[in-house]
Tab-separated table of C-alpha atoms and ligand atoms in Angstrom:
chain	number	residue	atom	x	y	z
A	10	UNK	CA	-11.083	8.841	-29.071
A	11	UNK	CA	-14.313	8.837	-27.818
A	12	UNK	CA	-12.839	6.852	-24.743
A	13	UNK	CA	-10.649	9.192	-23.600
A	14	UNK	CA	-12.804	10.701	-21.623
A	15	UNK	CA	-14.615	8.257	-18.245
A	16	UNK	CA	-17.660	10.091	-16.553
A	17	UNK	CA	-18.186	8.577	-13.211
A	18	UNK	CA	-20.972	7.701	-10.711
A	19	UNK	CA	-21.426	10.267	-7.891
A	20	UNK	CA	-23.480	7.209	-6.154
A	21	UNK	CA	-20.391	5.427	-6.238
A	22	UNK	CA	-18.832	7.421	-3.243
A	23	UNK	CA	-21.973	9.085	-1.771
A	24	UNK	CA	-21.068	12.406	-3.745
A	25	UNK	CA	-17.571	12.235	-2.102
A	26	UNK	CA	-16.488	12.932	-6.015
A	27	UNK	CA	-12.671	13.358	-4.715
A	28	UNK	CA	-12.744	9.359	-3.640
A	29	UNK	CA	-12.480	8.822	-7.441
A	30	UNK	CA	-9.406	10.039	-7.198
A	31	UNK	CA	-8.197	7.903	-4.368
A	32	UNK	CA	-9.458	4.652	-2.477
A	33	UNK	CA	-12.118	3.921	-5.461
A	34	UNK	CA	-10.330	5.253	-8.286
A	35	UNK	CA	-6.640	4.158	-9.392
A	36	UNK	CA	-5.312	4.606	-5.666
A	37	UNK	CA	-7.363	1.893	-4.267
A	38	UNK	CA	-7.408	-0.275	-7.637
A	39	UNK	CA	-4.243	-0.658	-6.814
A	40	UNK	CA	-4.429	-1.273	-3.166
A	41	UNK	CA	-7.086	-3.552	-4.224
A	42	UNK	CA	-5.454	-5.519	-6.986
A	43	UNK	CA	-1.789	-5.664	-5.944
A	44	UNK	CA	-3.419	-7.442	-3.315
A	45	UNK	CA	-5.510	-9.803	-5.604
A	46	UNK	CA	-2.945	-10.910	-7.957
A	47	UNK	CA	0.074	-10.972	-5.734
A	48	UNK	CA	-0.704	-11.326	-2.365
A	49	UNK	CA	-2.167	-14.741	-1.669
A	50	UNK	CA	-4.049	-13.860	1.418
A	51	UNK	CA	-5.940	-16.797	2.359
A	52	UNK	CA	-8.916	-16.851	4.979
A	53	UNK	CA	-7.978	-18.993	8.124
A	54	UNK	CA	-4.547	-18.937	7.360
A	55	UNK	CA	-3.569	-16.629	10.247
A	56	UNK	CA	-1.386	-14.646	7.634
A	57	UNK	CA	0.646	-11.842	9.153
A	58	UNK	CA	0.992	-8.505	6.558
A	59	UNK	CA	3.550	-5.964	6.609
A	60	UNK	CA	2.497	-2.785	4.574
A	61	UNK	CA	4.958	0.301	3.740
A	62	UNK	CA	4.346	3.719	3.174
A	63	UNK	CA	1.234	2.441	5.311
A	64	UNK	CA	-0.482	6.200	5.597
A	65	UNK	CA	-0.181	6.834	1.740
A	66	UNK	CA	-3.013	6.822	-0.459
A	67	UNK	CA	-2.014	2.865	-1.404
A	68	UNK	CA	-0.677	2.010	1.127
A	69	UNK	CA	-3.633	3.067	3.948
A	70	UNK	CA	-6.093	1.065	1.682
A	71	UNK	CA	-3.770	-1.731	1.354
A	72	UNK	CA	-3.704	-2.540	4.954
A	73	UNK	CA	-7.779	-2.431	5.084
A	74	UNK	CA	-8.401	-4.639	2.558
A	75	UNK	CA	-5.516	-6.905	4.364
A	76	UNK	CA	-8.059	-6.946	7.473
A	77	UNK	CA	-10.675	-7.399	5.703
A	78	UNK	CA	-9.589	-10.398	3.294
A	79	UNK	CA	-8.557	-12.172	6.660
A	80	UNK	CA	-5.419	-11.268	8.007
A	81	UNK	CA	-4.967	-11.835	11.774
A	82	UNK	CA	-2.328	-9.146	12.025
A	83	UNK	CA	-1.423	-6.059	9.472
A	84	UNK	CA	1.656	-3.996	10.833
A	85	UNK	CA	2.304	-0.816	9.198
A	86	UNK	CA	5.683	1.649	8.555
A	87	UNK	CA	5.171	5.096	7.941
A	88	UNK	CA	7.093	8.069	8.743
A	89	UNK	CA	5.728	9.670	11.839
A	90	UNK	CA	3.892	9.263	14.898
A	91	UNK	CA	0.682	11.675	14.111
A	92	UNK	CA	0.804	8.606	10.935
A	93	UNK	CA	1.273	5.738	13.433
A	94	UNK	CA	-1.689	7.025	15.417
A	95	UNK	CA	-4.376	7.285	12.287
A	96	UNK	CA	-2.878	3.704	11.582
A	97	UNK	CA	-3.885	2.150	14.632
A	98	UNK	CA	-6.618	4.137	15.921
A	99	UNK	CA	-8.398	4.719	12.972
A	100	UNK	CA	-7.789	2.467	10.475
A	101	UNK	CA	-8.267	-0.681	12.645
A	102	UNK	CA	-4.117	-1.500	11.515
A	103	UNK	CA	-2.623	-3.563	14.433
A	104	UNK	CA	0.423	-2.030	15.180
A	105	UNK	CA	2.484	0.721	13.260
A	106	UNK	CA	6.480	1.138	12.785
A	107	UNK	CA	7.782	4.406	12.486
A	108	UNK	CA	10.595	4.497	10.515
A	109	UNK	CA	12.429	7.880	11.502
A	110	UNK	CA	12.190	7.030	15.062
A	111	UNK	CA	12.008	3.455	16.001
A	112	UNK	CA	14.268	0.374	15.872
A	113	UNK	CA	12.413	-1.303	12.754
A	114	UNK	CA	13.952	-4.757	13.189
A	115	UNK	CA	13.488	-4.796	16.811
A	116	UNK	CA	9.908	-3.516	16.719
A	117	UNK	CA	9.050	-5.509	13.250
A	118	UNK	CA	10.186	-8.783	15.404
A	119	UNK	CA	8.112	-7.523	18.989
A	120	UNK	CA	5.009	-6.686	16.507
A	121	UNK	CA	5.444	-9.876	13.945
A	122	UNK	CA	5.895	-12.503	16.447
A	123	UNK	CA	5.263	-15.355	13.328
A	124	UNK	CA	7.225	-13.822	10.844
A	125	UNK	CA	5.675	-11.945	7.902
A	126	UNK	CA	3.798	-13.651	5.087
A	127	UNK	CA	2.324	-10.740	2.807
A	128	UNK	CA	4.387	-7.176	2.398
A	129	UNK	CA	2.427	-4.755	0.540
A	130	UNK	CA	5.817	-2.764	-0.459
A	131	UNK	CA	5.479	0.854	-1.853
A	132	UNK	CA	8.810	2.192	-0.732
A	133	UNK	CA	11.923	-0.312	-0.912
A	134	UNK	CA	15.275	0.639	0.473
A	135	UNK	CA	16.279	-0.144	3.918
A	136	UNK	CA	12.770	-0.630	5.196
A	137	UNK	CA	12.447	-3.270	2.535
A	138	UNK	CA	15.369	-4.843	3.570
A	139	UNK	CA	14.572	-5.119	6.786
A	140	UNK	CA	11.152	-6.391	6.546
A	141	UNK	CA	11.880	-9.166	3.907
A	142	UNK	CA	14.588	-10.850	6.519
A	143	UNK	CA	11.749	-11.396	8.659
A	144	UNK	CA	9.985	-12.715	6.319
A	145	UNK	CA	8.593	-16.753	6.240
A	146	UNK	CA	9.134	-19.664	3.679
A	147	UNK	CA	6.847	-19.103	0.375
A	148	UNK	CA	6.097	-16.066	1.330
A	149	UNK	CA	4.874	-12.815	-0.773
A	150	UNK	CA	5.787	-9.364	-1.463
A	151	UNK	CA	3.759	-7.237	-3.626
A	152	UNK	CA	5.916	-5.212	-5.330
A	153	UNK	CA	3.616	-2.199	-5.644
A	154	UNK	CA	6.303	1.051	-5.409
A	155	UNK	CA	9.692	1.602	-4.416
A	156	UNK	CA	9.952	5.489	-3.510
A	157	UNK	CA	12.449	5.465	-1.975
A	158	UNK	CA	14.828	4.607	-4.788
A	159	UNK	CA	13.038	7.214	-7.349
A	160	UNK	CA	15.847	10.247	-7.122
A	161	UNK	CA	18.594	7.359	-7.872
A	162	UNK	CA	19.275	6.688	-11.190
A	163	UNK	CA	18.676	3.098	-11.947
A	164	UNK	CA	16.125	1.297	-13.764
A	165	UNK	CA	12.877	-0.210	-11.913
A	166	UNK	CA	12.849	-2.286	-10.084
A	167	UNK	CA	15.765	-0.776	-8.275
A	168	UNK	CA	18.554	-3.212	-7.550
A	169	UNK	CA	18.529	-5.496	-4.424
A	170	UNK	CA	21.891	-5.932	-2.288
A	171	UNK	CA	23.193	-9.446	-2.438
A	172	UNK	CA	21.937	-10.421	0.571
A	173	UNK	CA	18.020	-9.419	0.390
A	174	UNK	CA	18.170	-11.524	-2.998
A	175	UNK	CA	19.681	-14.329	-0.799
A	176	UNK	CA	17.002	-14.188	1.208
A	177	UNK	CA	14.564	-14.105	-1.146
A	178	UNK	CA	15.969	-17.014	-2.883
A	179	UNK	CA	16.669	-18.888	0.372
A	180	UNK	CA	13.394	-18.515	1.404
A	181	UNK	CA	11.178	-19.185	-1.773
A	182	UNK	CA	9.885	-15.866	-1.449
A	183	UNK	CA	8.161	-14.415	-4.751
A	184	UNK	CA	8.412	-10.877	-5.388
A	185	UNK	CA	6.514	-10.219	-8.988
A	186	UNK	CA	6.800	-6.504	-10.631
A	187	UNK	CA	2.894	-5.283	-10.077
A	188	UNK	CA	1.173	-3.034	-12.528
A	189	UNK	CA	-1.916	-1.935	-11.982
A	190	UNK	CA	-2.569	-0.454	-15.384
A	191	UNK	CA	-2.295	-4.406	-16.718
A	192	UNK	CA	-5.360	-4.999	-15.089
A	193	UNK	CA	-7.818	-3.338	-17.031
A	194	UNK	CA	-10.192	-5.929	-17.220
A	195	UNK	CA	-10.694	-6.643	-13.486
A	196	UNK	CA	-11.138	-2.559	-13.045
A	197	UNK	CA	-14.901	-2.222	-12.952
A	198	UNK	CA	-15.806	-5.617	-10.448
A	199	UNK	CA	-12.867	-3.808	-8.159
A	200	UNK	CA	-14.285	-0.443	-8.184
A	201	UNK	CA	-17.995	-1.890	-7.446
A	202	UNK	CA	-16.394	-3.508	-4.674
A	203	UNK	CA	-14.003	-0.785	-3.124
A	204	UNK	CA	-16.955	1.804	-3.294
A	205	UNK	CA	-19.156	-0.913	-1.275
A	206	UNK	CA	-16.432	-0.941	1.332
A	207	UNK	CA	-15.940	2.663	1.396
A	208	UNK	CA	-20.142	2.985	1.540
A	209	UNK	CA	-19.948	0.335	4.993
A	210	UNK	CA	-17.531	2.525	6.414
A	211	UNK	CA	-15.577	-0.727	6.149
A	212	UNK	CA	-12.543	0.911	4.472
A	213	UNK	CA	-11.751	4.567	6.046
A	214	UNK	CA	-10.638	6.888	3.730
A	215	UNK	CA	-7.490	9.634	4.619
A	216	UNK	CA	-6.720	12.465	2.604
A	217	UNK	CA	-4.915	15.551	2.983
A	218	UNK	CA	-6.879	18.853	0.993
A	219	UNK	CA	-5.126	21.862	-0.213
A	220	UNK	CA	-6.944	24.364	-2.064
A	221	UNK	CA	-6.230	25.872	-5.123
A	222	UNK	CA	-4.262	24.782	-8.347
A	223	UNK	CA	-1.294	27.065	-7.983
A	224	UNK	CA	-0.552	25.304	-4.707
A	225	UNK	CA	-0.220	22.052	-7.025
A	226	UNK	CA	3.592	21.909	-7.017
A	227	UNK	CA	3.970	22.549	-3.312
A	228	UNK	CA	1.563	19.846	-2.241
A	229	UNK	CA	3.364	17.409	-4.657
A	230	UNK	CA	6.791	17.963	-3.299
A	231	UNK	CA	5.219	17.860	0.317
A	232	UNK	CA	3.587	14.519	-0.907
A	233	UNK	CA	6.754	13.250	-2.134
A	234	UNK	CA	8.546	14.176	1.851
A	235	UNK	CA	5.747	12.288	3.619
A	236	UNK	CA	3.024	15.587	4.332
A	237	UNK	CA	0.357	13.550	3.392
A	238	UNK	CA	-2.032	11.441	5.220
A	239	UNK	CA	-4.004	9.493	2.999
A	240	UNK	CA	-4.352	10.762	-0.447
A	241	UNK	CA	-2.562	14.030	-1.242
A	242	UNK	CA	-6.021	15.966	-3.023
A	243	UNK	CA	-5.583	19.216	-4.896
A	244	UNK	CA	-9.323	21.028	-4.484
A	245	UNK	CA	-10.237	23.432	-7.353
A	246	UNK	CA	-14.186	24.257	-6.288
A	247	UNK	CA	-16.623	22.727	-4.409
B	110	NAP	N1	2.293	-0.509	-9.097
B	110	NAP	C1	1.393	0.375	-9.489
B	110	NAP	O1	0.638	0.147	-10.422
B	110	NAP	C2	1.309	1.664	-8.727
B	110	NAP	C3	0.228	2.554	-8.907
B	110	NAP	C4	0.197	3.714	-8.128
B	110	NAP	C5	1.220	3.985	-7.208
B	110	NAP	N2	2.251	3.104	-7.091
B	110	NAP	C6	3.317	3.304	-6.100
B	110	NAP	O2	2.715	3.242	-4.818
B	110	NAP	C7	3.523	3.953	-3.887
B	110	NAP	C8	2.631	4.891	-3.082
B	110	NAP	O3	2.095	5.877	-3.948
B	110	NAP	P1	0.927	6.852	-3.480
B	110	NAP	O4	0.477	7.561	-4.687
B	110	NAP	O5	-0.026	6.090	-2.654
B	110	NAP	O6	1.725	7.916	-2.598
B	110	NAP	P2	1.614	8.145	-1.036
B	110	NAP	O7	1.986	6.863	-0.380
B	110	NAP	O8	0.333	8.777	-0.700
B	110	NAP	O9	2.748	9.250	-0.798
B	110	NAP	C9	4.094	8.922	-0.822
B	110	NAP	C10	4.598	8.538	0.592
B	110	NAP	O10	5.846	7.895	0.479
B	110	NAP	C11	6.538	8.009	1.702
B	110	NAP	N3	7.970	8.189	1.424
B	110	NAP	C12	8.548	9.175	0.712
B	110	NAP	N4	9.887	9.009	0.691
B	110	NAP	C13	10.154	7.883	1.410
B	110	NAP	C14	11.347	7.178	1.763
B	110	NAP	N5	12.557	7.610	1.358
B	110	NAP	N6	11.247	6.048	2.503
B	110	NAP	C15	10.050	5.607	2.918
B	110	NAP	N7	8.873	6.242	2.619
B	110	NAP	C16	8.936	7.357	1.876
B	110	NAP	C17	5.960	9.232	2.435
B	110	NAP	O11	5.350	8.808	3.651
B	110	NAP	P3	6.193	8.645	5.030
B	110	NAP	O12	5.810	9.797	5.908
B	110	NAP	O13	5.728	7.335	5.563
B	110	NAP	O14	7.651	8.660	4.664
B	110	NAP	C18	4.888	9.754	1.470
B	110	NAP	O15	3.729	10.192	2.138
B	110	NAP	C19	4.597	4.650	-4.703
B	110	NAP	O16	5.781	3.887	-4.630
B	110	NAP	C20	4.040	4.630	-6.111
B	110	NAP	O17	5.050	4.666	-7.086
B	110	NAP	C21	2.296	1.955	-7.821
B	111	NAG	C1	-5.303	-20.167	12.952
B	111	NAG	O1	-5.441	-19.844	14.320
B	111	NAG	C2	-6.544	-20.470	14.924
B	111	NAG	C3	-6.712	-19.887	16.317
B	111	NAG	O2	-5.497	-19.883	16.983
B	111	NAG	C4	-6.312	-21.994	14.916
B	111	NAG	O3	-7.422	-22.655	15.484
B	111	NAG	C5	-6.137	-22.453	13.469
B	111	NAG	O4	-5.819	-23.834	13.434
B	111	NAG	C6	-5.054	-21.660	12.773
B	111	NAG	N1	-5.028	-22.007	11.361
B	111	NAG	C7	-3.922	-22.306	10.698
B	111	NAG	C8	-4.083	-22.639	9.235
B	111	NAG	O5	-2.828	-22.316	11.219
B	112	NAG	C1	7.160	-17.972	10.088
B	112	NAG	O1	8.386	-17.824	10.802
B	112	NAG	C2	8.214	-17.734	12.207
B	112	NAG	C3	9.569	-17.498	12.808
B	112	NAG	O2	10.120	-16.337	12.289
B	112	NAG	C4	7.571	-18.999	12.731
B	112	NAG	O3	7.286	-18.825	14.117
B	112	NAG	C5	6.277	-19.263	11.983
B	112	NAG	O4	5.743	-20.492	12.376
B	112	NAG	C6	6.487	-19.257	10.488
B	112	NAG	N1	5.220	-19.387	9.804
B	112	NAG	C7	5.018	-20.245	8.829
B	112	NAG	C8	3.661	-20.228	8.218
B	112	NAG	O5	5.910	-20.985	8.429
B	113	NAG	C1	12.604	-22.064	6.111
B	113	NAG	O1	12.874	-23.441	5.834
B	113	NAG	C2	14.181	-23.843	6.190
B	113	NAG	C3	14.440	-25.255	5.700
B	113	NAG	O2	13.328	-25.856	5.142
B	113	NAG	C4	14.345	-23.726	7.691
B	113	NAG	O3	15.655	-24.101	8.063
B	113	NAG	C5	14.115	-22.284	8.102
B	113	NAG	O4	14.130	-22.140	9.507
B	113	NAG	C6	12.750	-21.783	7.604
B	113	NAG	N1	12.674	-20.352	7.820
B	113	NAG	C7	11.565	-19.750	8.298
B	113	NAG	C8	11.623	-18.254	8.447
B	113	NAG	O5	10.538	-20.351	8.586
B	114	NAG	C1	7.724	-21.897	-3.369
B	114	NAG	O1	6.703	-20.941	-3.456
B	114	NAG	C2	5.709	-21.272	-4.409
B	114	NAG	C3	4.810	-20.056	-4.586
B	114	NAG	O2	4.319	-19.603	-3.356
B	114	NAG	C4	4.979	-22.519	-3.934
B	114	NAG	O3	3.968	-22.867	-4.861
B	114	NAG	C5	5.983	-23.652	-3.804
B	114	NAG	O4	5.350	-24.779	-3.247
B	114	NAG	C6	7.139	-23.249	-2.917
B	114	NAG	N1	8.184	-24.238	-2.960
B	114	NAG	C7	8.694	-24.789	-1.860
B	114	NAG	C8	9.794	-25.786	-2.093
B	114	NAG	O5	8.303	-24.524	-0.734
């Protein structure tokens, strides 16, 4: 059909034409939206946000938007220290967890002194598990991916153990299956906006570049074990 095809705006990211493939294409719609329709970030509420996978494509514009909708803390987990580093000292995150090396609970607690009250969750697992028991009453977790779970086989959402349900129960804590593809209609106002942010130099945008298309399968693999920063980009030309 004669919509299969979208052409895009070079304006829209300053000529950065591999942005449409990350924080203002369906990478960032994501960020954007999962945040909009599940997140319930309000202004002056001193809300506290836990992001996973927090130097992924998602997840690293998850966290920014976080900031900039008003949190007064955004924490992420990521898996390694070169990661933790972009977090904090380039993304403007407050604190980052990494997951291979540190104590999550202890450092989620020392970093999260008011509980958490929005997790942006692409990975699941034991990170998940550990983040939503430190969780607050009527909280939310935006139930964007759950990676960690993909090489099982179950259905999705993966199954919770007994007692992260209990706590989710316990604690009134909603935790709605996102889909950004259900969202069609909100798609243009969010791209308008992300490409503003990404214009300001509000949002910072990470990706990882390897050249040529026969290198595809490597850099997916290496995507899928964490050897991206930012968005994992496959460059063809210039
Ligand atoms: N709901 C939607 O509509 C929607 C749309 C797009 C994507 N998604 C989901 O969003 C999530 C992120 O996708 P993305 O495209 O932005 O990929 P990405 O985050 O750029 O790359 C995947 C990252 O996952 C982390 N990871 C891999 N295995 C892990 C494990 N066992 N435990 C913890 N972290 C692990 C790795 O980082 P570390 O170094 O930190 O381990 C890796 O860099 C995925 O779950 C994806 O399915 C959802
Ligand atoms: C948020 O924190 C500020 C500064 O500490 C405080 O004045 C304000 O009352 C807090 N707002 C809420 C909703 O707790
Ligand atoms: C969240 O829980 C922490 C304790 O874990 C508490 O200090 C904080 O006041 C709670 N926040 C809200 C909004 O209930
Ligand atoms: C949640 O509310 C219950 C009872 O209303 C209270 O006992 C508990 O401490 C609260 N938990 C958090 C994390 O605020
Ligand atoms: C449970 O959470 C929902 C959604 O956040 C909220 O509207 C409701 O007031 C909460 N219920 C209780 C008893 O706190």
């Amino acid at each position: 059909s004669k919509n299969r095809y979208k052409s895009v705006d070079p304006q829209l990211v300053d000529g950065h034409l591999s942005y449409f493939l990350g924080a203002v294409g369906m990478t960032g719609l994501t960020a954007l939206l999962g945040m909009r329709e599940k997140g319930h970030v309000t202004k002056g509420a001193n809300q506290t946000m836990v992001v996973s996978g927090a130097a992924g494509a998602c997840g690293s514009i998850a966290g920014q938007i976080g900031r900039l909708d008003g949190c007064v803390r955004v924490v992420g987990i990521c898996g390694s220290e070169e990661k933790c580093r972009a977090l904090v000292e380039d993304l403007g995150f407050s604190a980052a967890i990494n997951y291979r090396r540190d104590d999550v609970p202890a450092k989620l607690r020392e970093c999260c002194p008011d509980g958490v009250d929005v997790y942006f969750d692409n990975v699941g697992g034991a990170v998940s598990d550990t983040v939503i028991a430190q969780m607050n009453n009527s909280s939310h977790v935006i139930l964007c991916g759950q990676i960690s779970q993909y090489n099982k086989d179950v259905p999705y959402p993966p199954p919770l153990s007994e007692e992260t349900q209990e706590a989710l129960r316990s604690k009134n804590i909603t935790r709605e299956r996102f889909m950004v593809l259900n969202y069609m209609d909100k798609m243009e106002a969010a791209l308008l906006q992300l490409s503003q942010w990404v214009k300001s130099g509000q949002i910072k945008v990470l990706e990882t570049v390897v050249n040529g298309i026969e290198n595809m399968g490597v850099a997916f693999c290496s995507m899928m074990n964490g050897g991206n920063v930012g968005k994992q980009i496959i460059k063809l030309s210039e």
